[in-house]
Amino acid sequence: MKLTLHVWRQKNRDDKGRIEIYDANNVSPEMSFLEMLDVVNEELTLKGVDPIHFDHDCREGICGMCSMVINGVAHGPQPGTTVCQLHMRHFRDGDHVYVEPWRARAFPLIKDLTVDRGALDRIIAAGGFVSVNTGGTPDGNALPIPKDNAERSMDAAACIGCGACVAACPNASAMLFVAAKVAHLAYLPQGQVERERRVTAMIAQMDAEQFGSCTNHYECEAVCPKNISVENIAKMNREYAKALATRERKASGGGF
Ligand code: FES
């Protein structure tokens, strides 16, 4: 296969940036999208051209590093698929393919297709963890958890923090990411001790990072490579309302 790539090139945050056109020759349908970019980069390097900078790590769909918009869709045309797991058989010989970085104020561009997603790490640092001592690994049946809760928690925990939800949202909202992290722990007994503190701290950090608000476009759910449901956003909103009500009750000296 031969493809024509239209790739966003930008030296740094201050550079204006532009689309540049490259030929991708000898593309095998079995290659992943990143492997195809590796081949293009090899040719560029041999010609003395600065290779295309892009993020990647595991190349197995688990780390959330690969982040690019392909033909206008975060992670490209295959639903439930990260860029590293997207194979070239989903494109046709002669296709023109447009490749751009995540675009959001909270994700400042570093170079070409690489952006700084540290804002998501700072949201996790604000509360996306369990800091109480949970002891050693208990027997699987020592702490009964309703099956429904266990499944909802596991589904939310599938979020790999890639930021596609932000890139796809017209408001650049990180609500799906934050909601997945909040819901994951709110459904489990181990997450109860810090439940209220967690949701208020994570939402405060999300706002401080200048992510937009959710206005129910559902684009986040459509592009999420792990099929995280927007139901988690409703769960987070309920958690937040409960946390604020509890805080107010405590401040006014009320009991439970
Ligand atoms: S490189 Fe790890 S998820 Fe794509």
CSV table of N, CA, C and O and ligand atoms in Angstrom, one decimal, residues 34 56-66 82 84 160, ligand 1:
chain,number,residue,atom,x,y,z
A,34,LEU,N,1.6,3.1,14.3
A,34,LEU,CA,2.9,3.6,14.8
A,34,LEU,C,4.1,3.0,14.0
A,34,LEU,O,5.1,3.6,13.8
A,56,HIS,N,4.6,7.3,22.5
A,56,HIS,CA,4.2,5.9,22.5
A,56,HIS,C,5.0,5.2,23.6
A,56,HIS,O,6.0,5.8,24.1
A,57,ASP,N,4.6,4.1,24.1
A,57,ASP,CA,5.4,3.3,25.1
A,57,ASP,C,5.1,1.9,24.9
A,57,ASP,O,5.8,1.1,24.3
A,58,CYS,N,3.9,1.4,25.5
A,58,CYS,CA,3.7,-0.1,25.5
A,58,CYS,C,3.4,-0.7,24.1
A,58,CYS,O,3.8,-1.8,23.8
A,59,ARG,N,2.7,0.1,23.3
A,59,ARG,CA,2.3,-0.4,22.0
A,59,ARG,C,1.4,-1.6,22.1
A,59,ARG,O,1.3,-2.4,21.2
A,60,GLU,N,0.7,-1.7,23.2
A,60,GLU,CA,-0.2,-2.8,23.5
A,60,GLU,C,-1.6,-2.4,23.9
A,60,GLU,O,-2.4,-3.1,24.5
A,61,GLY,N,-1.8,-1.1,23.9
A,61,GLY,CA,-3.1,-0.5,24.2
A,61,GLY,C,-3.3,-0.4,25.7
A,61,GLY,O,-4.5,-0.4,26.2
A,62,ILE,N,-2.2,-0.3,26.5
A,62,ILE,CA,-2.5,-0.3,28.0
A,62,ILE,C,-1.9,1.0,28.7
A,62,ILE,O,-2.3,1.3,29.8
A,63,CYS,N,-0.9,1.6,28.0
A,63,CYS,CA,-0.3,2.7,28.8
A,63,CYS,C,-1.0,4.1,28.5
A,63,CYS,O,-0.8,5.0,29.3
A,64,GLY,N,-1.7,4.2,27.4
A,64,GLY,CA,-2.3,5.5,27.1
A,64,GLY,C,-1.4,6.6,26.5
A,64,GLY,O,-1.8,7.7,26.5
A,65,MET,N,-0.2,6.2,26.1
A,65,MET,CA,0.7,7.2,25.7
A,65,MET,C,0.4,7.7,24.2
A,65,MET,O,0.6,8.9,23.9
A,66,CYS,N,0.1,6.7,23.4
A,66,CYS,CA,-0.1,7.1,21.9
A,66,CYS,C,-1.3,8.0,21.8
A,66,CYS,O,-2.4,7.7,22.2
A,82,THR,N,-6.8,1.9,20.4
A,82,THR,CA,-5.7,2.9,20.5
A,82,THR,C,-4.9,3.0,19.2
A,82,THR,O,-5.0,2.1,18.4
A,84,CYS,N,-1.9,2.7,18.7
A,84,CYS,CA,-0.8,1.6,18.6
A,84,CYS,C,-1.4,0.3,18.2
A,84,CYS,O,-0.7,-0.6,17.8
A,160,ILE,N,-7.3,4.3,30.5
A,160,ILE,CA,-5.8,4.3,30.5
A,160,ILE,C,-5.2,5.7,30.5
A,160,ILE,O,-4.0,5.9,30.3
B,1,FES,S1,1.5,3.0,23.2
B,1,FES,FE1,0.6,2.3,25.1
B,1,FES,S2,-1.5,2.5,24.7
B,1,FES,FE2,-0.7,3.0,22.8
